[in-house]
Coordinates of C-alpha atoms in Angstrom, one line a residue:
Chain A
M1 CA -14.0 -5.4 -168.9
M2 CA -12.5 -2.8 -171.2
K3 CA -12.9 -0.1 -168.5
N4 CA -11.3 -2.1 -165.9
K5 CA -8.3 -2.7 -168.1
K6 CA -8.0 1.1 -168.7
L7 CA -8.2 1.8 -165.0
F8 CA -5.6 -0.9 -164.3
W9 CA -3.1 0.6 -166.7
S10 CA -3.8 4.2 -165.7
F11 CA -3.2 3.2 -162.1
L12 CA 0.1 1.5 -163.0
I13 CA 1.3 4.5 -165.0
I14 CA 0.5 6.9 -162.2
L15 CA 2.3 4.6 -159.7
F16 CA 5.3 4.5 -162.1
W17 CA 5.2 8.3 -162.3
Q18 CA 5.0 8.7 -158.5
V19 CA 8.1 6.4 -158.1
I20 CA 10.1 8.4 -160.6
S21 CA 9.2 11.8 -159.0
M22 CA 9.9 10.4 -155.5
S23 CA 13.4 9.2 -156.6
G24 CA 14.4 12.9 -156.8
T25 CA 16.2 12.5 -160.1
F26 CA 14.1 15.3 -161.7
S27 CA 13.3 18.6 -160.1
S28 CA 9.6 19.2 -159.7
L29 CA 9.9 21.9 -162.4
I30 CA 10.6 19.1 -164.9
L31 CA 8.4 16.4 -163.5
P32 CA 6.0 17.3 -160.7
S33 CA 4.6 14.4 -158.6
P34 CA 1.0 13.2 -159.3
Y35 CA 0.1 14.7 -155.9
M36 CA 1.2 18.2 -157.0
V37 CA -0.6 17.8 -160.3
I38 CA -3.9 16.8 -158.6
K39 CA -3.5 19.7 -156.2
A40 CA -2.9 22.2 -159.1
F41 CA -5.9 20.6 -161.0
L42 CA -8.3 21.0 -158.0
E43 CA -7.1 24.5 -157.3
S44 CA -7.6 25.6 -160.8
I45 CA -11.1 24.0 -160.9
M46 CA -12.0 25.8 -157.7
R47 CA -10.9 29.1 -159.2
G48 CA -13.2 28.3 -162.1
E49 CA -10.4 29.1 -164.5
L50 CA -9.8 25.6 -165.9
L51 CA -13.5 24.9 -166.4
N52 CA -14.1 28.2 -168.1
E53 CA -11.3 27.7 -170.5
T54 CA -12.5 24.1 -171.1
M55 CA -16.0 25.3 -171.9
Y56 CA -14.6 27.9 -174.2
S57 CA -12.6 25.3 -176.1
L58 CA -15.6 22.8 -176.2
I59 CA -18.0 25.4 -177.6
I60 CA -15.5 26.5 -180.3
I61 CA -14.8 22.9 -181.3
L62 CA -18.5 22.0 -181.4
E63 CA -19.1 25.0 -183.6
G64 CA -16.3 24.1 -186.0
L65 CA -17.2 20.4 -186.1
F66 CA -20.8 21.1 -186.8
I67 CA -20.0 23.4 -189.7
G68 CA -17.3 21.0 -190.9
T69 CA -19.6 17.9 -190.8
F70 CA -22.4 19.8 -192.5
F71 CA -20.2 20.8 -195.4
A72 CA -18.6 17.3 -195.6
F73 CA -22.1 15.7 -196.0
L74 CA -23.2 18.3 -198.5
L75 CA -20.1 17.7 -200.6
A76 CA -20.4 13.9 -200.2
L77 CA -24.0 14.0 -201.3
A78 CA -23.3 16.2 -204.2
S79 CA -20.6 13.9 -205.3
I80 CA -22.8 10.8 -205.5
R81 CA -25.6 12.7 -207.2
Y82 CA -23.5 14.4 -210.0
K83 CA -20.6 12.9 -211.8
I84 CA -19.0 16.4 -212.3
M85 CA -19.1 17.0 -208.6
E86 CA -17.5 13.7 -207.9
D87 CA -14.4 14.8 -209.8
F88 CA -14.4 18.2 -208.2
V89 CA -14.6 16.7 -204.7
E90 CA -11.8 14.3 -205.4
T91 CA -9.6 17.1 -206.5
L92 CA -10.5 19.2 -203.5
I93 CA -9.6 16.4 -201.1
A94 CA -6.3 15.7 -202.9
I95 CA -5.4 19.4 -202.5
A96 CA -6.6 20.1 -199.0
H97 CA -6.4 16.9 -197.0
P98 CA -2.6 16.7 -196.7
L99 CA -2.4 20.3 -195.6
P100 CA -2.0 20.6 -191.8
G101 CA -4.2 23.3 -190.3
I102 CA -1.2 24.7 -188.4
A103 CA 0.8 25.2 -191.6
L104 CA -2.1 27.4 -192.9
L105 CA -2.1 29.6 -189.7
P106 CA 0.1 32.4 -191.1
L107 CA -2.3 32.7 -194.1
I108 CA -5.4 32.4 -191.9
I109 CA -4.1 35.3 -189.6
L110 CA -3.7 37.4 -192.7
W111 CA -7.2 36.7 -193.9
F112 CA -9.2 36.6 -190.6
G113 CA -7.0 38.2 -188.0
T114 CA -6.1 36.4 -184.8
G115 CA -9.6 36.1 -183.3
R116 CA -12.1 33.4 -182.8
T117 CA -13.0 33.1 -186.5
S118 CA -9.5 32.0 -187.3
V119 CA -9.6 29.2 -184.7
V120 CA -13.0 28.0 -186.0
F121 CA -11.6 28.1 -189.5
V122 CA -8.7 25.8 -188.5
I123 CA -11.1 23.4 -186.9
I124 CA -13.3 23.3 -189.9
H125 CA -10.3 22.6 -192.1
S126 CA -9.1 19.8 -189.8
A127 CA -12.4 18.0 -189.6
L128 CA -14.0 18.5 -193.0
W129 CA -11.5 16.5 -195.2
P130 CA -11.3 13.3 -193.2
I131 CA -15.0 13.2 -192.7
L132 CA -15.6 13.9 -196.4
L133 CA -13.1 11.3 -197.5
N134 CA -14.5 8.6 -195.3
T135 CA -18.1 9.4 -196.2
T136 CA -17.5 9.4 -200.0
T137 CA -15.6 6.1 -199.7
G138 CA -18.5 4.7 -197.7
F139 CA -21.0 5.8 -200.3
R140 CA -18.9 4.4 -203.1
T141 CA -18.5 1.0 -201.5
I142 CA -22.2 0.3 -201.1
P143 CA -23.0 -2.9 -203.0
R144 CA -24.9 -2.1 -206.2
I145 CA -27.6 -4.6 -205.2
F146 CA -28.7 -2.3 -202.2
T147 CA -29.3 0.7 -204.4
D148 CA -31.0 -1.5 -207.1
V149 CA -33.4 -2.9 -204.5
G150 CA -34.1 0.6 -203.4
H151 CA -34.9 1.7 -206.9
N152 CA -37.1 -1.3 -207.5
L153 CA -39.1 -0.5 -204.3
G154 CA -39.5 3.0 -205.7
V155 CA -37.3 4.8 -203.2
R156 CA -36.0 8.0 -204.7
G157 CA -34.0 11.1 -203.9
I158 CA -33.7 12.1 -200.2
H159 CA -35.3 8.8 -199.1
L160 CA -32.7 6.8 -201.0
I161 CA -30.0 8.6 -199.1
S162 CA -31.5 8.4 -195.7
T163 CA -32.6 4.8 -195.9
I164 CA -29.9 3.2 -197.9
Y165 CA -26.8 5.3 -198.4
I166 CA -26.3 6.6 -194.9
P167 CA -27.1 3.3 -193.0
A168 CA -25.1 1.2 -195.4
S169 CA -22.0 3.3 -195.1
M170 CA -22.3 3.9 -191.3
P171 CA -19.0 2.2 -190.3
F172 CA -17.2 4.6 -192.7
I173 CA -19.1 7.6 -191.4
I174 CA -18.4 6.8 -187.8
S175 CA -14.7 6.3 -188.4
G176 CA -14.7 9.6 -190.4
L177 CA -16.3 11.4 -187.5
R178 CA -13.8 9.9 -185.1
I179 CA -10.8 11.0 -187.2
G180 CA -12.4 14.4 -187.7
W181 CA -12.9 14.9 -184.0
A182 CA -9.4 13.9 -183.1
R183 CA -7.8 16.1 -185.8
A184 CA -10.0 19.0 -184.8
W185 CA -9.2 18.7 -181.1
R186 CA -5.4 18.6 -181.8
A187 CA -5.7 21.6 -184.2
L188 CA -7.7 23.5 -181.7
I189 CA -5.2 23.1 -178.9
S190 CA -2.3 24.0 -181.1
A191 CA -4.1 27.0 -182.6
E192 CA -5.0 28.3 -179.1
M193 CA -1.4 28.0 -178.0
I194 CA -0.3 30.2 -180.8
F195 CA -3.1 32.8 -180.9
G196 CA -3.3 33.8 -177.3
A197 CA -6.3 35.1 -175.5
V198 CA -8.7 37.7 -176.6
G199 CA -10.6 39.3 -173.8
G200 CA -9.0 37.0 -171.2
K201 CA -10.4 33.9 -172.8
G202 CA -8.2 31.6 -174.8
G203 CA -9.2 28.1 -174.2
L204 CA -7.3 25.1 -173.0
G205 CA -4.3 25.6 -175.3
W206 CA -3.9 29.1 -174.0
Y207 CA -4.2 27.9 -170.5
I208 CA -1.3 25.5 -171.1
F209 CA 0.8 28.4 -172.6
K210 CA 0.0 30.7 -169.7
Q211 CA 1.1 28.0 -167.2
R212 CA 4.3 27.7 -169.2
V213 CA 5.2 31.4 -169.1
F214 CA 4.6 31.5 -165.4
M215 CA 6.5 28.2 -165.0
D216 CA 3.7 26.3 -163.4
T217 CA 4.6 22.8 -164.6
A218 CA 2.0 21.1 -162.4
G219 CA -0.6 23.4 -163.9
M220 CA 0.4 22.3 -167.4
F221 CA -0.1 18.7 -166.4
A222 CA -3.5 19.6 -165.0
A223 CA -4.6 20.9 -168.4
L224 CA -3.3 17.7 -170.0
I225 CA -5.5 15.7 -167.6
I226 CA -8.6 17.6 -168.8
I227 CA -7.7 16.9 -172.4
V228 CA -7.2 13.2 -171.7
I229 CA -10.5 13.0 -169.8
I230 CA -12.4 14.8 -172.5
G231 CA -10.9 12.5 -175.1
M232 CA -11.9 9.4 -173.1
L233 CA -15.4 10.7 -172.5
V234 CA -16.1 11.4 -176.1
E235 CA -14.8 8.0 -177.1
D236 CA -16.8 6.1 -174.5
L237 CA -20.0 8.1 -174.3
L238 CA -20.3 9.4 -177.8
F239 CA -18.7 7.1 -180.3
E240 CA -19.1 3.8 -178.6
R241 CA -22.8 4.5 -178.0
L242 CA -23.2 5.7 -181.6
E243 CA -21.7 2.4 -182.7
A244 CA -23.8 0.3 -180.3
N245 CA -27.0 2.0 -181.5
T246 CA -26.2 1.7 -185.2
I247 CA -23.8 -0.7 -186.7
E248 CA -23.8 -3.2 -183.8
K249 CA -27.6 -3.1 -183.6
W250 CA -27.9 -3.6 -187.3
G251 CA -25.5 -6.5 -187.2
M252 CA -22.8 -4.9 -189.3
T253 CA -20.0 -5.9 -187.0
V254 CA -18.4 -9.3 -186.3
K255 CA -18.9 -8.9 -182.6
Chain B
M1 CA 0.6 -13.6 -162.1
K2 CA 3.2 -14.2 -164.8
K3 CA 1.8 -11.3 -166.7
L4 CA 2.1 -9.0 -163.7
S5 CA 5.7 -9.9 -163.0
L6 CA 6.5 -9.3 -166.7
I7 CA 4.9 -5.8 -166.4
L8 CA 6.8 -5.1 -163.3
S9 CA 10.2 -6.1 -164.7
I10 CA 9.6 -4.0 -167.8
M11 CA 8.8 -1.0 -165.6
I12 CA 11.9 -1.5 -163.4
T13 CA 14.1 -1.7 -166.4
L14 CA 12.6 1.5 -167.8
L15 CA 13.0 3.1 -164.5
S16 CA 16.7 2.3 -164.2
I17 CA 17.3 3.5 -167.8
I18 CA 15.7 6.8 -167.0
L19 CA 17.5 7.3 -163.8
S20 CA 20.9 6.3 -165.1
G21 CA 20.5 8.4 -168.2
C22 CA 20.2 11.5 -166.1
T23 CA 23.4 11.1 -164.2
I24 CA 25.3 10.7 -167.4
G25 CA 23.8 14.0 -168.6
N26 CA 24.9 15.8 -165.5
Q27 CA 28.5 14.7 -165.7
Q28 CA 28.8 15.9 -169.2
N29 CA 27.9 19.4 -168.2
L30 CA 30.6 19.6 -165.6
E31 CA 33.4 19.5 -168.1
V32 CA 35.3 22.7 -167.6
S33 CA 35.7 24.0 -171.1
K34 CA 32.1 23.8 -172.3
I35 CA 29.8 26.7 -172.1
S36 CA 26.3 26.9 -173.5
V37 CA 24.7 30.4 -173.8
A38 CA 21.2 31.3 -174.8
E39 CA 20.0 34.7 -176.0
Q40 CA 17.1 36.1 -178.0
F41 CA 17.0 38.1 -181.1
G42 CA 17.4 41.9 -181.0
L43 CA 19.8 44.8 -180.6
A44 CA 19.5 44.7 -176.8
Y45 CA 21.8 41.7 -177.1
A46 CA 24.5 43.5 -179.1
P47 CA 27.4 43.0 -176.6
L48 CA 27.0 39.3 -177.1
Q49 CA 27.4 39.7 -180.9
V50 CA 30.6 41.7 -180.3
M51 CA 31.9 39.0 -177.9
K52 CA 31.1 36.3 -180.5
E53 CA 32.7 38.2 -183.5
L54 CA 35.9 39.2 -181.6
K55 CA 36.2 35.7 -180.1
L56 CA 36.7 37.3 -176.7
L57 CA 35.7 34.2 -174.7
E58 CA 38.0 32.0 -176.8
K59 CA 40.8 34.4 -176.0
N60 CA 40.2 34.4 -172.2
L61 CA 39.5 30.7 -171.9
P62 CA 41.7 28.9 -174.5
G63 CA 40.3 25.6 -175.6
V64 CA 36.7 26.6 -174.6
E65 CA 33.8 25.0 -176.6
V66 CA 31.1 27.6 -176.6
T67 CA 27.6 27.0 -178.0
W68 CA 25.4 30.0 -178.7
K69 CA 21.7 29.4 -178.9
Q70 CA 19.2 31.8 -180.1
L71 CA 15.8 30.9 -178.7
G72 CA 12.4 32.3 -179.6
N73 CA 11.2 33.4 -176.1
T74 CA 12.2 33.6 -172.5
A75 CA 10.2 30.6 -171.5
A76 CA 12.3 28.4 -173.8
I77 CA 15.5 29.8 -172.3
R78 CA 14.3 29.0 -168.8
E79 CA 13.2 25.5 -169.8
A80 CA 16.6 24.9 -171.4
M81 CA 18.3 26.0 -168.2
V82 CA 16.1 23.7 -166.1
A83 CA 17.0 20.9 -168.4
K84 CA 20.7 21.7 -167.9
E85 CA 21.2 22.3 -171.6
V86 CA 22.1 25.9 -171.1
D87 CA 24.5 27.4 -168.5
I88 CA 24.0 31.1 -169.1
G89 CA 20.9 32.9 -170.3
F90 CA 19.9 36.4 -171.1
M91 CA 16.4 37.8 -170.4
A92 CA 14.4 40.6 -168.8
I93 CA 14.1 40.8 -165.0
P94 CA 10.4 39.7 -164.5
P95 CA 10.8 36.3 -166.3
F96 CA 14.0 35.8 -164.2
L97 CA 12.0 36.5 -161.0
I98 CA 9.2 34.1 -162.0
G99 CA 11.8 31.3 -162.4
W100 CA 13.5 32.2 -159.1
D101 CA 10.2 32.2 -157.3
K102 CA 9.3 28.7 -158.7
G103 CA 12.6 27.3 -157.2
M104 CA 15.1 27.6 -160.1
D105 CA 18.6 27.6 -158.7
W106 CA 20.0 30.6 -160.6
R107 CA 21.1 34.2 -160.1
I108 CA 21.9 37.3 -162.1
F109 CA 25.6 37.8 -162.8
S110 CA 25.5 41.0 -164.9
G111 CA 23.4 43.6 -166.6
L112 CA 23.6 43.6 -170.4
S113 CA 21.6 46.6 -171.7
K114 CA 19.1 49.3 -171.0
S115 CA 16.7 50.1 -173.7
P116 CA 13.6 52.2 -174.2
V117 CA 10.3 50.3 -174.3
G118 CA 7.1 51.9 -175.2
L119 CA 3.4 51.5 -175.7
V120 CA 2.5 52.7 -179.3
V121 CA -1.1 53.3 -180.3
N122 CA -2.6 53.7 -183.8
N123 CA -5.5 55.8 -182.8
P124 CA -4.8 59.6 -182.6
H125 CA -7.6 60.1 -180.0
I126 CA -5.9 57.9 -177.4
K127 CA -3.5 60.1 -175.4
S128 CA -3.0 58.0 -172.3
I129 CA -3.9 54.6 -170.9
K130 CA -7.0 56.3 -169.4
D131 CA -8.4 56.7 -172.9
F132 CA -8.6 53.0 -173.7
T133 CA -12.2 51.7 -174.0
G134 CA -13.3 48.1 -173.4
K135 CA -12.9 47.4 -177.1
D136 CA -9.3 48.3 -177.5
R137 CA -6.8 45.4 -177.6
I138 CA -3.2 45.7 -176.5
A139 CA -0.5 43.4 -177.8
V140 CA 2.3 42.3 -175.6
P141 CA 4.9 39.5 -176.3
Q142 CA 3.4 37.3 -173.6
P143 CA 1.9 37.3 -170.1
G144 CA 4.5 37.8 -167.4
S145 CA 6.8 39.6 -169.9
V146 CA 8.5 42.8 -168.9
Q147 CA 6.1 44.7 -171.2
H148 CA 3.0 43.1 -169.4
I149 CA 4.5 43.9 -166.0
L150 CA 5.2 47.5 -167.0
L151 CA 1.7 48.0 -168.2
S152 CA 0.3 46.6 -164.9
M153 CA 2.5 49.1 -163.1
A154 CA 1.1 52.0 -165.1
C155 CA -2.4 50.7 -164.5
E156 CA -1.7 50.5 -160.7
R157 CA -0.5 54.2 -160.8
E158 CA -3.4 55.5 -162.9
F159 CA -6.4 53.4 -161.7
G160 CA -5.2 51.7 -158.5
E161 CA -6.0 48.4 -160.3
P162 CA -3.0 46.7 -161.9
E163 CA -5.1 44.1 -163.6
R164 CA -7.4 46.7 -165.2
L165 CA -6.3 46.0 -168.8
D166 CA -5.4 42.3 -168.4
N167 CA -8.6 41.2 -170.1
Q168 CA -7.7 43.3 -173.2
L169 CA -4.3 41.9 -173.7
I170 CA -3.4 39.8 -176.7
T171 CA -0.2 37.8 -177.1
L172 CA 1.8 38.5 -180.3
A173 CA 5.5 38.2 -181.0
H174 CA 7.1 41.6 -181.7
P175 CA 7.0 41.4 -185.6
D176 CA 3.4 40.1 -185.6
G177 CA 2.4 42.8 -183.1
M178 CA 3.9 45.4 -185.4
N179 CA 2.0 44.2 -188.4
A180 CA -1.2 44.0 -186.5
L181 CA -0.7 47.5 -185.3
F182 CA -0.2 48.8 -188.8
S183 CA -3.2 46.9 -190.2
K184 CA -5.5 48.5 -187.5
N185 CA -7.8 45.5 -187.6
D186 CA -7.2 43.6 -184.4
I187 CA -5.3 45.8 -182.0
T188 CA -5.1 49.5 -181.0
A189 CA -1.8 49.3 -179.1
H190 CA 1.5 47.4 -179.0
F191 CA 4.0 47.4 -176.1
T192 CA 7.3 46.8 -177.7
A193 CA 11.1 47.6 -177.8
P194 CA 13.5 48.7 -180.6
P195 CA 13.9 48.1 -183.5
Y196 CA 10.1 47.6 -183.7
L197 CA 9.4 50.6 -181.4
T198 CA 11.4 53.0 -183.7
K199 CA 9.9 51.5 -186.9
E200 CA 6.4 51.9 -185.5
L201 CA 7.0 55.5 -184.4
E202 CA 8.3 56.4 -187.9
V203 CA 4.9 55.6 -189.5
E204 CA 2.4 58.4 -189.7
G205 CA -0.5 58.2 -187.2
M206 CA 1.4 56.1 -184.7
H207 CA 2.4 57.7 -181.4
Q208 CA 3.7 56.6 -178.0
I209 CA 1.6 57.1 -174.9
L210 CA 3.7 55.4 -172.3
S211 CA 7.4 54.6 -171.9
G212 CA 9.0 52.0 -169.7
S213 CA 10.6 54.4 -167.3
E214 CA 7.3 56.3 -167.0
A215 CA 5.6 53.1 -166.1
M216 CA 8.3 52.1 -163.6
G217 CA 9.0 55.6 -162.3
K218 CA 12.8 55.1 -162.9
D219 CA 15.3 53.6 -165.3
F220 CA 15.8 49.9 -165.2
T221 CA 18.0 47.3 -166.8
F222 CA 16.2 45.7 -169.7
I223 CA 18.2 42.5 -170.2
V224 CA 20.3 40.8 -167.6
G225 CA 22.6 37.8 -167.7
V226 CA 21.7 34.8 -165.5
S227 CA 23.8 31.8 -164.6
T228 CA 22.7 28.5 -163.0
S229 CA 24.3 27.7 -159.6
N230 CA 25.6 24.5 -161.1
F231 CA 27.7 26.4 -163.6
H232 CA 28.7 29.2 -161.2
D233 CA 29.9 26.8 -158.4
K234 CA 31.4 23.9 -160.4
N235 CA 32.8 25.8 -163.4
T236 CA 34.2 28.9 -161.7
K237 CA 37.0 29.4 -164.2
A238 CA 34.6 29.5 -167.2
Y239 CA 32.1 31.6 -165.2
K240 CA 34.8 34.3 -164.5
A241 CA 36.1 34.1 -168.1
F242 CA 32.6 34.7 -169.4
I243 CA 32.1 37.9 -167.2
K244 CA 35.6 39.2 -168.2
S245 CA 34.8 38.7 -171.9
L246 CA 31.4 40.4 -171.6
N247 CA 33.0 43.4 -169.9
E248 CA 35.7 43.6 -172.5
A249 CA 33.0 43.5 -175.2
M250 CA 31.2 46.4 -173.6
A251 CA 34.4 48.4 -173.3
Y252 CA 35.2 47.7 -176.9
M253 CA 31.8 49.1 -177.9
K254 CA 32.5 52.3 -176.1
Q255 CA 36.0 52.8 -177.4
N256 CA 35.5 51.7 -181.0
R257 CA 32.1 53.0 -182.1
E258 CA 32.6 52.8 -185.8
A259 CA 34.2 49.4 -185.8
T260 CA 31.3 48.2 -183.6
Q261 CA 28.7 49.6 -186.0
I262 CA 30.4 47.8 -188.9
L263 CA 30.5 44.6 -186.9
L264 CA 26.9 44.8 -185.8
S265 CA 25.6 45.7 -189.2
K266 CA 27.0 42.4 -190.5
A267 CA 25.7 40.4 -187.5
Y268 CA 22.2 41.8 -187.7
E269 CA 22.1 42.3 -191.5
M270 CA 21.0 46.0 -191.1
S271 CA 22.6 49.1 -192.6
E272 CA 25.3 50.9 -190.6
E273 CA 23.0 54.0 -190.5
E274 CA 20.2 52.0 -188.9
I275 CA 22.6 50.6 -186.3
E276 CA 24.0 54.0 -185.5
K277 CA 20.5 55.5 -185.2
Y278 CA 19.7 52.8 -182.7
M279 CA 22.9 53.0 -180.7
T280 CA 22.5 56.7 -180.2
L281 CA 18.8 56.5 -179.3
E282 CA 17.9 58.0 -176.0
G283 CA 17.8 55.4 -173.3
V284 CA 20.0 52.9 -175.0
S285 CA 23.1 51.9 -173.1
Y286 CA 25.2 48.8 -172.7
D287 CA 26.8 48.4 -169.3
N288 CA 27.0 45.7 -166.6
S289 CA 25.0 47.5 -163.9
V290 CA 21.7 45.9 -162.7
A291 CA 18.9 48.3 -161.8
G292 CA 15.3 47.7 -161.0
V293 CA 15.3 44.2 -159.5
P294 CA 13.9 45.2 -156.1
E295 CA 11.2 47.4 -157.7
F296 CA 10.1 44.6 -160.0
A297 CA 10.2 42.0 -157.2
E298 CA 8.1 44.1 -154.9
F299 CA 5.5 45.0 -157.4
M300 CA 5.2 41.4 -158.6
K301 CA 4.9 40.0 -155.1
R302 CA 2.2 42.6 -154.2
N303 CA 0.2 41.5 -157.2
G304 CA 0.6 37.8 -156.9
Y305 CA 2.8 37.2 -159.9
I306 CA 5.4 35.7 -157.5
S307 CA 5.0 34.4 -154.0
K308 CA 8.0 35.9 -152.2
T309 CA 10.5 38.7 -152.5
P310 CA 14.2 38.2 -151.9
Q311 CA 15.2 38.8 -148.2
S312 CA 18.4 40.3 -149.4
I313 CA 19.6 41.2 -152.9
N314 CA 22.4 38.6 -152.5
E315 CA 19.8 35.9 -152.9
I316 CA 19.3 36.8 -156.5
L317 CA 22.7 38.4 -157.5
W318 CA 26.0 36.6 -157.6
E319 CA 29.0 38.2 -155.9
D320 CA 30.6 41.3 -157.5
V321 CA 27.6 42.4 -159.5
N322 CA 27.4 46.1 -160.3
D323 CA 24.2 46.7 -158.3
E324 CA 22.8 50.1 -159.2
K325 CA 20.8 51.5 -156.4

């Protein structure tokens, strides 16, 4: 049902768009028609350019997200294990979480140059703090009775974490990953638009910027379509499945 | 069914708001005494500063309301002109041609300045573009910029392959490019214009391996003034007054060198000596002639940056332009 609703609304939006562009109020440089956009989209796919740039962006974001998630869990675990780490992590989040990655760009360029490393750094920064914040909140809100039962049954150390802490705070972890992914994706596109390409490859953000300087408005829309598609796929395939296989299966939701 | 009709009525309302909003916008731009001008930062735009400071436009068109906008790059100027926010814009020839090719209704009305541009390298072993290896990175302001097109022209001449160095380009704004060149970490070369060009060449170890006129094979106009058809046709009085004021500003610069330097040093917050050094630099001149359009157009068409060349020069120049053959 959900999917049909999305399809229905998408169709209506495209129809609306087509009517506006056919009315001739805007030049096609401002608002190309859906037909022109689809044509530009297919042409760019055929050239291989759009897919190459998309792959480049996806590989970078996976790399950044992986490192970011790893450190977020490490810090979250440390903060439940040691009281002193808990204070430290709280301070870290208070300092770093409100800082937009893009605001840090000038500094990052100074430290790491304008290459790939800098983009990965921006992604790690964007993903790490929301994931860490949600995970620590999740750990902290586990009912005391769960951990007590674990202790009574003799569950200790790493087992306590994998069988009680992580499953019990799964809703928080998933929403942390969701926010982390969305923030990282936005940061990636913005950073790519600013950095430009190295060796001809610059990702989707760069692709949009390149269409801009060559005034290919339909091409810019084509890149936006890819971004929307990826966003929907990740939501439907990754997060909804993750939810279905964990919190829904374990009866943690009202559904 | 009720739901659907609700949706439809919302959409129709939205549609009519969007469509009516636009016509109002158009009418406002047709008022005779309003001009909106967009330029970029740099000494190549000096006649415009003179025009501003001496209030030449206000003198030639009493009651005019002129808005000067300084935008960060050519793409932004082009977009503002498509959106009808700007009537007159200043830019290099290749970005103008890209807009013209994509169907923008605009033409060149005057030249503004000629300026040296050059490719500076920080590695003493590189003597020409032939010495670049696959590892060298070259900074240009953006793809499709005059610097990028000039580099492609040089590559066509040297290697027969204009796109030879395209995969080694990196996009950096002029000041960032200069800092990156000095730090020697990221890039080997920077294609730039004064004041960055002169500053870079003053530093030990930096040298120029290619100039703009070497790349092109002749001198060309660096910055031209472009006007939308809308402004040219419907606001002829203001259009003519703008050209007259621009020519007066250029004449003033020739006749009153010292006064110009004082005026510019205030406008640019640079010392008078620096301004003088730049104004007397070889290759710098301010006049209304337009040179190099056919050469750029032909090269860009041949290499797929644009899809057509103008049948006659009158397709891209307004009447009475000082067209330098």
